[in-house]
Amino acid sequence: MTTENPMQLGMVGLGRMGANLVRRLMRDGHSCVAYDVNPTAVDDLAKEGATGASSLQDFVEKLEQPRTVWLMLPAAIVDSTLDQLVPLLEPGDTVIDGGNSYYRDDITRAQRLVTENLHYVDCGTSGGVWGLDRGYCLMIGGETEVVSRLDPIFKTIAPGKGSAEPTPGRTSTDGTAPDGYLHCGPSGAGHFVKMVHNGVEYGMMAAIAEGLSIIKHADAGKTDRTVDAETTPLRDPWAYQYDINVGEVAEVWRRGSVVGSWLVDLIADAFARSPELDDFSGRVSDSGEGRWTVLAAVDEGVPAPVITASLYERFESRQLGEFTDQILSAMRSEFGGHAEKK
Amino acid sequence: MTTENPMQLGMVGLGRMGANLVRRLMRDGHSCVAYDVNPTAVDDLAKEGATGASSLQDFVEKLEQPRTVWLMLPAAIVDSTLDQLVPLLEPGDTVIDGGNSYYRDDITRAQRLVTENLHYVDCGTSGGVWGLDRGYCLMIGGETEVVSRLDPIFKTIAPGKGSAEPTPGRTSTDGTAPDGYLHCGPSGAGHFVKMVHNGVEYGMMAAIAEGLSIIKHADAGKTDRTVDAETTPLRDPWAYQYDINVGEVAEVWRRGSVVGSWLVDLIADAFARSPELDDFSGRVSDSGEGRWTVLAAVDEGVPAPVITASLYERFESRQLGEFTDQILSAMRSEFGGHAEKK
Amino acid sequence: MTTENPMQLGMVGLGRMGANLVRRLMRDGHSCVAYDVNPTAVDDLAKEGATGASSLQDFVEKLEQPRTVWLMLPAAIVDSTLDQLVPLLEPGDTVIDGGNSYYRDDITRAQRLVTENLHYVDCGTSGGVWGLDRGYCLMIGGETEVVSRLDPIFKTIAPGKGSAEPTPGRTSTDGTAPDGYLHCGPSGAGHFVKMVHNGVEYGMMAAIAEGLSIIKHADAGKTDRTVDAETTPLRDPWAYQYDINVGEVAEVWRRGSVVGSWLVDLIADAFARSPELDDFSGRVSDSGEGRWTVLAAVDEGVPAPVITASLYERFESRQLGEFTDQILSAMRSEFGGHAEKK
Amino acid sequence: MTTENPMQLGMVGLGRMGANLVRRLMRDGHSCVAYDVNPTAVDDLAKEGATGASSLQDFVEKLEQPRTVWLMLPAAIVDSTLDQLVPLLEPGDTVIDGGNSYYRDDITRAQRLVTENLHYVDCGTSGGVWGLDRGYCLMIGGETEVVSRLDPIFKTIAPGKGSAEPTPGRTSTDGTAPDGYLHCGPSGAGHFVKMVHNGVEYGMMAAIAEGLSIIKHADAGKTDRTVDAETTPLRDPWAYQYDINVGEVAEVWRRGSVVGSWLVDLIADAFARSPELDDFSGRVSDSGEGRWTVLAAVDEGVPAPVITASLYERFESRQLGEFTDQILSAMRSEFGGHAEKK
């Protein structure tokens, strides 16, 4: 496939995501200028056809006006990078933040850049390590004309129509959503939608994980529970006598079932590689979007018990509830003389 | 496609699911005897090639021994149907319950049938109204030899390998999970896995629905909130000024994103047909499996906050928390003199 | 009882809380200047012994230096009142915000007032309509010296040692907590603790309300459930045949039980007055502190599933999940052809 | 105090609860026959005035007809004890189960005993180690005449009217609830109400514990969070700079606040004894009633998100969600190449 409208794009940040975006763009006929604080990352991409830049100054000089700069950076260093980059840019240039910024920062940054006659586009990018081949789902915020001008870039990065069956009830032929990218609204709208996307992701992941765990423990009746006042007896041990292969369950759910999803595909793969998931201890990080989704739900007054439960489940996986639990034990000791079981 | 091992199967219950199973089996070269209390349903299928039966007696007589009888009935009438059917069957015959029975009933029924030298297979069947063409995901419980003998039937009903990409990390070539059907264990194991499957389905649905609702309400800052002591002011109205097209978000999430799933496909379709979902008032039924999944989690001692929250969310959609809420209002009135807002 | 250290305090805002604080202070020998935008409220308190003020200017003039001004106002008008009040005050004067401000606003306001050589104290005040007689629990933030100087005021307002049995394990004789007031830390600490107090209140209220509702519905087995695929049958109707008097349960829990609490006292009272709680429709307001508590939990990374669930339960009581529910219904219709039950 | 109607009661099971019940009964003028499999426990109570029994046979012989036998045993051995006891009893005798049996067992047992012309009473007993002095809150199920006959026993065990202020709105002078005991309904009703009582207890405890934990972590802004893509940055560290004494907060909440409760009294005591709760690691047991409350809520269709969350929080405190968490980590690794943080 080759784009009909080749453009030039500059990429700052050549980690896994940034580098693969450059590769996907070049494959489709766009030209890229690539910069990273790590020169090896630059060299690697230069060997693959990108124009390497040795400094931000050099990077900006190698871009034609109006420039298009895509930042693919940890959220924590976007602002400091902008502090260096903005003075080098010229009116009409555009900065795209493709990382995981908080959408409120987008609003602030866009207001700041507009005073310099620069454009700012926020672009939530989903696809993980698979995006190079599958394409990335793009959720975009910013001025309509600017987003329109960048259409060939987004079209190339996105998965494209062929990546899923057409939606049967869709009669409208307008819009880019069926291509896998969407202009969601003004500044921040892209990262807002991406933020909620990740909140949904937390919830879906937790639903699948809880379910598979319940299946795993369908053998609960085979083990004798301690008989003491601190332990709930299992009333119907005969009903929990199953040894079910959880990995095979994930595999079978991939086809024809209502829960069929990419996440089920992935966990089937993980079980295929490691049937006991021995490589994982169960400390689950959360990187911001889940928390922000909950904050938005609370601000808006929208009940979000499922997404919130999935966030707290991650907190619990890292023992962040320990003090709460100590208090509970202390109360039980106080009123009932219950000692903790070791 | 045509099966290499045509078999004969008798279907009792010709609702949407039962009739489509018969059609899918016949398409693939199996022969079917069809019975329903509603003679029109029998006639319709007979026109399509099935052997119609006018009574259970007639139905049993038209099946060759050892008979294979598939029940596709509401859970509430399975036992009464078995009461009529079992005396008509002969040693070696097999009954498959393909509906949504509680897995504990399967254990009881299998114990009952074995005393008559009959076999009992429970088969959780997922696929909904789409299964005729997509195939059905089958989760099967029962004796190994019996399930093996029925393999050609299951293979035809299931979606088959081609319905999804192979799992990359899967080196094993054993098993039927990649074809979309799985023998999960002894009696009840099939419906156990199907039960949890539906619990997962509740959780995934809720995660998607909550997320899209948070996106829908991203315009919360555009409305003035009442200013009184009973209403939380929105501190940052500037951060909730988006009018985002929720249907287009669902559509874009179908491609390349981590939340890509059949459920997202379906809700994109629903929005394409009805952008405001006007046909739905929001009373969400629950039909048993979600509740049973929670009961299993509690019995096993597995925390399932996400799946449980999704169940309670359905209860709330039907105002089942009303008395709880009245108590809360009464308490607030008692300690603070707060009157309810109308 | 009479205070040993009578002081003068000015109260702005003579609603239920403000007026009762003035009464409680005067009863104990303090003198009060009272102001409200509503002159009738001023007149009423003047008749009871307060010095009435006809304007903020008049109010400030009637206070001796260094002035102590207590604001008892809706959170939404504190800042505008400060805009008028601050220019009238003089170095050394102190403003106490006794309402339900967000603790972050306290930090900002204290920083603003200190530039004028004014002091700012935040004071979370719990006690509702009962505080006049029971005393108010006070959670205080601000500079140590300022809070110390105001000790006679806080001591009078608080319930005092006699209002509860001494804590048996408490050997320390330091501190004011056993009197019912506590200097929690610097600016904002008082409202932070009060905020979380209300979050705890939400959770306790919900636990009680859910429990009583489960008891109320212990008759669930007496009603036939509809038999259809959309309705979960009740497997053990014999186990839900109780008609339990919920109000009497609340009354009995008041004595000797682990759940004994003021909230149980109050709901017992509500049931005594109205056994069916007919006056309440179940729309439960939330006024900010519950939401802010959840935001703090998420920021801190502390799992707070119970408090959060109680917040969302209030949202649900006001049907704020309606769009979520419509989406769920739409999905069920898509995959299963399920129509909503009316 | 002395009862006006002294009765004789036999106690089987002289653990902490059983022995203290005997003591409280004897103090008030009742006579008690005491039996335990441990003869030392019998001897100890005999020294305090009880009639000791050396065997169940001896125990039954020492009781006058109609006998009243109170079982205070772990739920797991009630049925085996009844197997031995029932043949020794005679028509008209009554057995009271004062332990924590599942209410459904009460229904079964009552049906069994009635065939022997024996009476069965279930009596949920709350009060913990404090009941000897405070009295026990009693929730009673069984036949009305039998429960009435035992009234002097229940009256003595319960806390009595003086233990709390009268409920202001209560005009009815009927009933025993204001004395701290209540006949809730037929067999099982007592343990049903006690079961839910404990569910409410879980929820209240969790609300308090979560709140105090949020206050404890109000210093979150003082610690630098790791800066990486796996860690959510804290946006407003200035707002989390408090070192708040959690024990003093619990102490101050005891007086005048809406959350005032026996549980707050107890946690204030625990903090007074051990400010860091060093004796507790945070493994919180659950002993059945919480689980059963959730099962009842699900069966009844009553949303109980708060009580359920408090149950799952206890599961999490014992790392029962570990497999779930491993699955989540595995998924994150699959789609994003995220490694777990150690």
Tab-separated table of N, CA, C and O in Angstrom, chain A residues 103-104 126 137 160-161 163-165 167 169-170 178 180-181 187-188 196 210-211 214 217 225 236 239-240 242 248 251-252 254-255 257-258 260 262 269 299-300 304-307 313, chain B residues 103-104 126 137 160-161 163-165 167 169-170 178 180-181 187-188 196-197 210-211 214 217 225 236 239-240 242 248 251-252 254-255 257-258 260 262 269 299-300 304-307 313:
chain	number	residue	atom	x	y	z
A	103	TYR	N	-5.747	14.953	29.419
A	103	TYR	CA	-6.389	15.835	28.433
A	103	TYR	C	-6.424	17.287	28.892
A	103	TYR	O	-6.472	18.206	28.076
A	104	ARG	N	-6.412	17.504	30.201
A	104	ARG	CA	-6.439	18.901	30.659
A	104	ARG	C	-5.156	19.628	30.301
A	104	ARG	O	-5.164	20.848	30.072
A	126	SER	N	-3.719	3.939	20.425
A	126	SER	CA	-3.831	2.611	21.022
A	126	SER	C	-3.368	1.554	20.038
A	126	SER	O	-3.635	1.647	18.848
A	137	CYS	N	-5.146	2.573	16.581
A	137	CYS	CA	-6.414	3.282	16.681
A	137	CYS	C	-6.125	4.691	17.188
A	137	CYS	O	-5.499	4.848	18.238
A	160	GLY	N	-7.106	1.001	9.036
A	160	GLY	CA	-7.772	0.975	7.741
A	160	GLY	C	-9.023	0.117	7.745
A	160	GLY	O	-9.209	-0.735	8.595
A	161	LYS	N	-9.853	0.386	6.738
A	161	LYS	CA	-11.170	-0.264	6.684
A	161	LYS	C	-11.096	-1.773	6.713
A	161	LYS	O	-11.915	-2.444	7.327
A	163	SER	N	-9.478	-3.828	8.247
A	163	SER	CA	-9.075	-4.508	9.469
A	163	SER	C	-10.254	-5.034	10.273
A	163	SER	O	-10.072	-5.709	11.271
A	164	ALA	N	-11.453	-4.722	9.858
A	164	ALA	CA	-12.637	-5.298	10.521
A	164	ALA	C	-13.777	-5.302	9.513
A	164	ALA	O	-13.789	-4.500	8.565
A	165	GLU	N	-14.717	-6.195	9.718
A	165	GLU	CA	-15.905	-6.203	8.866
A	165	GLU	C	-16.634	-4.875	8.991
A	165	GLU	O	-16.654	-4.273	10.061
A	167	THR	N	-19.536	-2.349	9.771
A	167	THR	CA	-20.665	-2.389	10.698
A	167	THR	C	-21.951	-2.482	9.879
A	167	THR	O	-22.235	-1.581	9.076
A	169	GLY	N	-25.151	-2.041	10.254
A	169	GLY	CA	-26.197	-1.025	10.271
A	169	GLY	C	-25.721	0.349	9.850
A	169	GLY	O	-26.486	1.305	9.865
A	170	ARG	N	-24.470	0.473	9.486
A	170	ARG	CA	-23.905	1.788	9.181
A	170	ARG	C	-24.200	2.147	7.729
A	170	ARG	O	-23.666	1.533	6.809
A	178	PRO	N	-14.478	4.398	10.405
A	178	PRO	CA	-14.295	3.042	9.859
A	178	PRO	C	-12.862	2.770	9.383
A	178	PRO	O	-12.521	1.618	9.123
A	180	GLY	N	-10.396	3.709	11.360
A	180	GLY	CA	-9.649	3.524	12.599
A	180	GLY	C	-9.030	4.786	13.158
A	180	GLY	O	-8.139	4.724	14.003
A	181	TYR	N	-9.497	5.945	12.687
A	181	TYR	CA	-9.070	7.191	13.331
A	181	TYR	C	-10.246	8.147	13.359
A	181	TYR	O	-11.130	8.074	12.515
A	187	SER	N	-9.316	20.694	21.344
A	187	SER	CA	-8.136	20.269	22.107
A	187	SER	C	-8.499	19.485	23.355
A	187	SER	O	-9.330	19.905	24.148
A	188	GLY	N	-7.866	18.367	23.524
A	188	GLY	CA	-8.102	17.512	24.674
A	188	GLY	C	-9.074	16.399	24.400
A	188	GLY	O	-9.068	15.373	25.081
A	196	VAL	N	-10.612	7.446	28.510
A	196	VAL	CA	-11.754	6.577	28.815
A	196	VAL	C	-11.551	5.205	28.168
A	196	VAL	O	-11.907	4.176	28.752
A	210	GLU	N	-11.121	-11.950	36.327
A	210	GLU	CA	-11.935	-12.492	37.424
A	210	GLU	C	-12.621	-13.785	36.986
A	210	GLU	O	-12.649	-14.775	37.720
A	211	GLY	N	-13.177	-13.761	35.790
A	211	GLY	CA	-13.887	-14.939	35.310
A	211	GLY	C	-12.963	-16.147	35.220
A	211	GLY	O	-13.290	-17.238	35.702
A	214	ILE	N	-12.241	-17.467	38.610
A	214	ILE	CA	-13.346	-18.259	39.173
A	214	ILE	C	-13.329	-19.672	38.571
A	214	ILE	O	-13.570	-20.658	39.271
A	217	HIS	N	-10.536	-21.740	40.125
A	217	HIS	CA	-10.831	-22.177	41.488
A	217	HIS	C	-12.089	-23.045	41.574
A	217	HIS	O	-12.626	-23.239	42.662
A	225	ARG	N	-11.138	-27.140	53.922
A	225	ARG	CA	-10.896	-25.860	54.585
A	225	ARG	C	-10.663	-26.113	56.064
A	225	ARG	O	-11.238	-27.037	56.646
A	236	ASP	N	-21.120	-26.696	49.893
A	236	ASP	CA	-21.383	-27.677	48.839
A	236	ASP	C	-20.094	-28.075	48.127
A	236	ASP	O	-19.916	-27.770	46.943
A	239	ALA	N	-19.965	-29.351	44.561
A	239	ALA	CA	-20.214	-28.488	43.404
A	239	ALA	C	-18.943	-27.801	42.899
A	239	ALA	O	-18.988	-27.056	41.928
A	240	TYR	N	-17.836	-28.045	43.576
A	240	TYR	CA	-16.561	-27.413	43.180
A	240	TYR	C	-15.477	-28.472	43.067
A	240	TYR	O	-14.541	-28.501	43.856
A	242	TYR	N	-14.073	-29.368	39.913
A	242	TYR	CA	-13.605	-29.345	38.527
A	242	TYR	C	-12.152	-28.900	38.422
A	242	TYR	O	-11.753	-27.935	39.055
A	248	GLU	N	-7.238	-23.327	27.853
A	248	GLU	CA	-8.092	-23.826	26.784
A	248	GLU	C	-9.430	-23.097	26.768
A	248	GLU	O	-10.028	-22.894	25.704
A	251	GLU	N	-8.858	-20.007	24.933
A	251	GLU	CA	-8.756	-20.307	23.493
A	251	GLU	C	-10.147	-20.519	22.878
A	251	GLU	O	-10.440	-20.004	21.804
A	252	VAL	N	-10.995	-21.261	23.573
A	252	VAL	CA	-12.303	-21.549	22.965
A	252	VAL	C	-13.186	-20.306	22.912
A	252	VAL	O	-14.003	-20.152	22.006
A	254	ARG	N	-12.324	-17.525	22.039
A	254	ARG	CA	-11.925	-16.669	20.922
A	254	ARG	C	-12.863	-16.798	19.729
A	254	ARG	O	-12.851	-15.949	18.843
A	255	ARG	N	-13.641	-17.875	19.696
A	255	ARG	CA	-14.431	-18.134	18.483
A	255	ARG	C	-15.917	-18.253	18.784
A	255	ARG	O	-16.341	-19.149	19.501
A	257	SER	N	-17.995	-16.685	20.579
A	257	SER	CA	-18.627	-16.329	21.846
A	257	SER	C	-18.851	-14.827	21.946
A	257	SER	O	-18.235	-14.044	21.217
A	258	VAL	N	-19.706	-14.441	22.883
A	258	VAL	CA	-20.004	-13.028	23.075
A	258	VAL	C	-18.799	-12.276	23.655
A	258	VAL	O	-18.666	-11.075	23.472
A	260	GLY	N	-15.713	-12.691	22.803
A	260	GLY	CA	-14.610	-12.644	21.851
A	260	GLY	C	-14.044	-11.228	21.739
A	260	GLY	O	-14.797	-10.278	21.599
A	262	TRP	N	-9.943	-8.888	21.453
A	262	TRP	CA	-8.495	-8.949	21.333
A	262	TRP	C	-7.867	-9.324	22.669
A	262	TRP	O	-6.882	-10.070	22.721
A	269	ASP	N	-3.035	-16.443	24.249
A	269	ASP	CA	-1.628	-16.534	23.854
A	269	ASP	C	-0.716	-16.659	25.070
A	269	ASP	O	0.210	-17.477	25.096
A	299	ASP	N	-16.660	13.610	38.657
A	299	ASP	CA	-16.988	15.000	38.327
A	299	ASP	C	-18.318	15.085	37.565
A	299	ASP	O	-19.145	15.947	37.837
A	300	GLU	N	-18.487	14.197	36.608
A	300	GLU	CA	-19.684	14.242	35.759
A	300	GLU	C	-20.923	13.710	36.481
A	300	GLU	O	-22.046	13.910	36.020
A	304	ALA	N	-19.735	4.742	37.815
A	304	ALA	CA	-18.807	3.894	37.061
A	304	ALA	C	-18.253	2.811	37.980
A	304	ALA	O	-17.043	2.671	38.150
A	305	PRO	N	-19.137	2.009	38.566
A	305	PRO	CA	-18.660	1.049	39.567
A	305	PRO	C	-17.723	-0.003	38.994
A	305	PRO	O	-16.804	-0.436	39.687
A	306	VAL	N	-17.929	-0.391	37.761
A	306	VAL	CA	-17.109	-1.455	37.186
A	306	VAL	C	-15.697	-0.953	36.896
A	306	VAL	O	-14.705	-1.571	37.287
A	307	ILE	N	-15.603	0.175	36.221
A	307	ILE	CA	-14.281	0.703	35.908
A	307	ILE	C	-13.538	1.030	37.202
A	307	ILE	O	-12.343	0.753	37.344
A	313	GLU	N	-8.847	-2.828	42.160
A	313	GLU	CA	-8.286	-4.180	42.105
A	313	GLU	C	-6.783	-4.107	41.823
A	313	GLU	O	-5.994	-4.870	42.389
B	103	TYR	N	-25.371	-25.179	36.485
B	103	TYR	CA	-24.505	-26.357	36.364
B	103	TYR	C	-24.786	-27.389	37.455
B	103	TYR	O	-24.538	-28.579	37.267
B	104	ARG	N	-25.305	-26.941	38.589
B	104	ARG	CA	-25.588	-27.902	39.655
B	104	ARG	C	-26.734	-28.845	39.262
B	104	ARG	O	-26.763	-29.994	39.676
B	126	SER	N	-22.843	-20.339	23.204
B	126	SER	CA	-22.819	-18.876	23.065
B	126	SER	C	-22.789	-18.505	21.596
B	126	SER	O	-22.102	-19.145	20.804
B	137	CYS	N	-19.952	-20.917	20.016
B	137	CYS	CA	-18.889	-21.349	20.923
B	137	CYS	C	-19.503	-22.344	21.909
B	137	CYS	O	-20.476	-22.026	22.589
B	160	GLY	N	-15.248	-23.081	14.012
B	160	GLY	CA	-14.149	-23.626	13.218
B	160	GLY	C	-12.911	-22.762	13.255
B	160	GLY	O	-12.953	-21.583	13.596
B	161	LYS	N	-11.802	-23.392	12.896
B	161	LYS	CA	-10.495	-22.727	13.005
B	161	LYS	C	-10.421	-21.415	12.245
B	161	LYS	O	-9.823	-20.450	12.685
B	163	SER	N	-12.281	-19.080	11.878
B	163	SER	CA	-13.029	-17.924	12.359
B	163	SER	C	-12.180	-16.955	13.165
B	163	SER	O	-12.658	-15.898	13.558
B	164	ALA	N	-10.940	-17.308	13.439
B	164	ALA	CA	-10.025	-16.365	14.097
B	164	ALA	C	-8.612	-16.752	13.705
B	164	ALA	O	-8.339	-17.903	13.347
B	165	GLU	N	-7.725	-15.768	13.775
B	165	GLU	CA	-6.309	-16.048	13.532
B	165	GLU	C	-5.814	-17.077	14.537
B	165	GLU	O	-6.237	-17.070	15.690
B	167	THR	N	-3.675	-18.601	17.477
B	167	THR	CA	-2.971	-17.981	18.601
B	167	THR	C	-1.466	-18.168	18.391
B	167	THR	O	-0.995	-19.309	18.300
B	169	GLY	N	1.318	-18.037	20.066
B	169	GLY	CA	2.171	-18.802	20.972
B	169	GLY	C	1.745	-20.244	21.142
B	169	GLY	O	2.356	-20.993	21.913
B	170	ARG	N	0.708	-20.658	20.455
B	170	ARG	CA	0.162	-21.993	20.669
B	170	ARG	C	0.910	-22.998	19.807
B	170	ARG	O	0.815	-22.993	18.590
B	178	PRO	N	-9.262	-24.593	19.462
B	178	PRO	CA	-9.102	-23.711	18.300
B	178	PRO	C	-10.222	-23.844	17.265
B	178	PRO	O	-10.334	-23.018	16.372
B	180	GLY	N	-13.312	-23.922	18.405
B	180	GLY	CA	-14.444	-23.233	19.002
B	180	GLY	C	-15.347	-24.123	19.842
B	180	GLY	O	-16.467	-23.733	20.149
B	181	TYR	N	-14.868	-25.310	20.219
B	181	TYR	CA	-15.636	-26.111	21.181
B	181	TYR	C	-14.655	-26.811	22.098
B	181	TYR	O	-13.524	-27.074	21.727
B	187	SER	N	-19.700	-33.794	34.259
B	187	SER	CA	-21.023	-33.166	34.216
B	187	SER	C	-21.063	-31.826	34.943
B	187	SER	O	-20.629	-31.723	36.084
B	188	GLY	N	-21.608	-30.853	34.303
B	188	GLY	CA	-21.725	-29.524	34.870
B	188	GLY	C	-20.594	-28.597	34.459
B	188	GLY	O	-20.749	-27.373	34.497
B	196	VAL	N	-19.756	-18.666	33.840
B	196	VAL	CA	-18.721	-17.651	34.077
B	196	VAL	C	-18.531	-16.804	32.815
B	196	VAL	O	-18.315	-15.590	32.905
B	197	HIS	N	-18.599	-17.442	31.665
B	197	HIS	CA	-18.547	-16.688	30.402
B	197	HIS	C	-19.561	-15.548	30.427
B	197	HIS	O	-19.245	-14.407	30.093
B	210	GLU	N	-20.175	1.983	30.644
B	210	GLU	CA	-19.770	3.083	31.532
B	210	GLU	C	-18.843	4.047	30.796
B	210	GLU	O	-18.995	5.272	30.897
B	211	GLY	N	-17.894	3.512	30.068
B	211	GLY	CA	-16.941	4.365	29.366
B	211	GLY	C	-17.648	5.256	28.359
B	211	GLY	O	-17.426	6.478	28.314
B	214	ILE	N	-19.434	7.994	30.123
B	214	ILE	CA	-18.539	9.068	30.582
B	214	ILE	C	-18.199	9.993	29.406
B	214	ILE	O	-18.136	11.212	29.558
B	217	HIS	N	-21.139	12.259	28.595
B	217	HIS	CA	-21.322	13.350	29.548
B	217	HIS	C	-20.108	14.275	29.640
B	217	HIS	O	-19.975	15.022	30.606
B	225	ARG	N	-25.122	23.801	37.034
B	225	ARG	CA	-25.701	23.003	38.110
B	225	ARG	C	-26.430	23.939	39.074
B	225	ARG	O	-26.024	25.070	39.280
B	236	ASP	N	-14.417	22.471	37.717
B	236	ASP	CA	-13.697	22.821	36.496
B	236	ASP	C	-14.588	22.676	35.271
B	236	ASP	O	-14.339	21.828	34.418
B	239	ALA	N	-13.285	21.996	31.773
B	239	ALA	CA	-12.724	20.698	31.374
B	239	ALA	C	-13.785	19.736	30.857
B	239	ALA	O	-13.459	18.608	30.478
B	240	TYR	N	-15.041	20.169	30.861
B	240	TYR	CA	-16.134	19.297	30.393
B	240	TYR	C	-16.998	20.042	29.390
B	240	TYR	O	-18.148	20.350	29.639
B	242	TYR	N	-17.028	19.124	25.953
B	242	TYR	CA	-16.964	18.374	24.694
B	242	TYR	C	-18.318	17.786	24.308
B	242	TYR	O	-19.017	17.213	25.140
B	248	GLU	N	-19.549	7.222	16.927
B	248	GLU	CA	-18.317	7.231	16.138
B	248	GLU	C	-17.132	6.725	16.971
B	248	GLU	O	-16.214	6.101	16.451
B	251	GLU	N	-17.304	3.086	16.854
B	251	GLU	CA	-16.848	2.632	15.522
B	251	GLU	C	-15.320	2.658	15.429
B	251	GLU	O	-14.697	1.708	14.954
B	252	VAL	N	-14.703	3.719	15.933
B	252	VAL	CA	-13.244	3.811	15.784
B	252	VAL	C	-12.530	2.794	16.678
B	252	VAL	O	-11.459	2.299	16.342
B	254	ARG	N	-13.286	-0.128	17.053
B	254	ARG	CA	-13.345	-1.461	16.448
B	254	ARG	C	-12.029	-1.844	15.791
B	254	ARG	O	-11.795	-3.013	15.497
B	255	ARG	N	-11.184	-0.874	15.501
B	255	ARG	CA	-9.987	-1.164	14.706
B	255	ARG	C	-8.703	-0.773	15.430
B	255	ARG	O	-8.478	0.388	15.719
B	257	SER	N	-7.607	-1.013	18.393
B	257	SER	CA	-7.514	-0.627	19.798
B	257	SER	C	-7.506	-1.846	20.701
B	257	SER	O	-7.895	-2.947	20.292
B	258	VAL	N	-7.083	-1.641	21.934
B	258	VAL	CA	-7.024	-2.736	22.899
B	258	VAL	C	-8.431	-3.216	23.281
B	258	VAL	O	-8.612	-4.353	23.677
B	260	GLY	N	-10.922	-3.585	21.279
B	260	GLY	CA	-11.598	-4.208	20.144
B	260	GLY	C	-12.217	-5.546	20.547
B	260	GLY	O	-11.564	-6.364	21.183
B	262	TRP	N	-16.149	-8.135	19.997
B	262	TRP	CA	-17.440	-8.279	19.334
B	262	TRP	C	-18.470	-7.362	19.973
B	262	TRP	O	-19.327	-6.792	19.299
B	269	ASP	N	-22.801	-0.926	15.949
B	269	ASP	CA	-23.949	-1.180	15.071
B	269	ASP	C	-25.228	-0.560	15.636
B	269	ASP	O	-26.010	0.057	14.909
B	299	ASP	N	-18.478	-18.375	47.089
B	299	ASP	CA	-18.190	-19.701	47.640
B	299	ASP	C	-16.699	-20.026	47.564
B	299	ASP	O	-16.119	-20.558	48.509
B	300	GLU	N	-16.094	-19.728	46.431
B	300	GLU	CA	-14.676	-20.055	46.229
B	300	GLU	C	-13.743	-19.109	46.985
B	300	GLU	O	-12.551	-19.396	47.124
B	304	ALA	N	-14.409	-10.826	43.190
B	304	ALA	CA	-14.918	-10.559	41.838
B	304	ALA	C	-15.654	-9.232	41.829
B	304	ALA	O	-16.831	-9.152	41.481
B	305	PRO	N	-14.979	-8.162	42.223
B	305	PRO	CA	-15.677	-6.883	42.365
B	305	PRO	C	-16.234	-6.347	41.056
B	305	PRO	O	-17.286	-5.708	41.053
B	306	VAL	N	-15.559	-6.608	39.956
B	306	VAL	CA	-15.998	-6.042	38.685
B	306	VAL	C	-17.242	-6.767	38.185
B	306	VAL	O	-18.247	-6.143	37.834
B	307	ILE	N	-17.202	-8.079	38.180
B	307	ILE	CA	-18.374	-8.826	37.711
B	307	ILE	C	-19.570	-8.546	38.622
B	307	ILE	O	-20.696	-8.353	38.154
B	313	GLU	N	-25.319	-3.230	38.930
B	313	GLU	CA	-25.685	-2.145	38.033
B	313	GLU	C	-26.984	-2.498	37.293
B	313	GLU	O	-27.841	-1.635	37.074
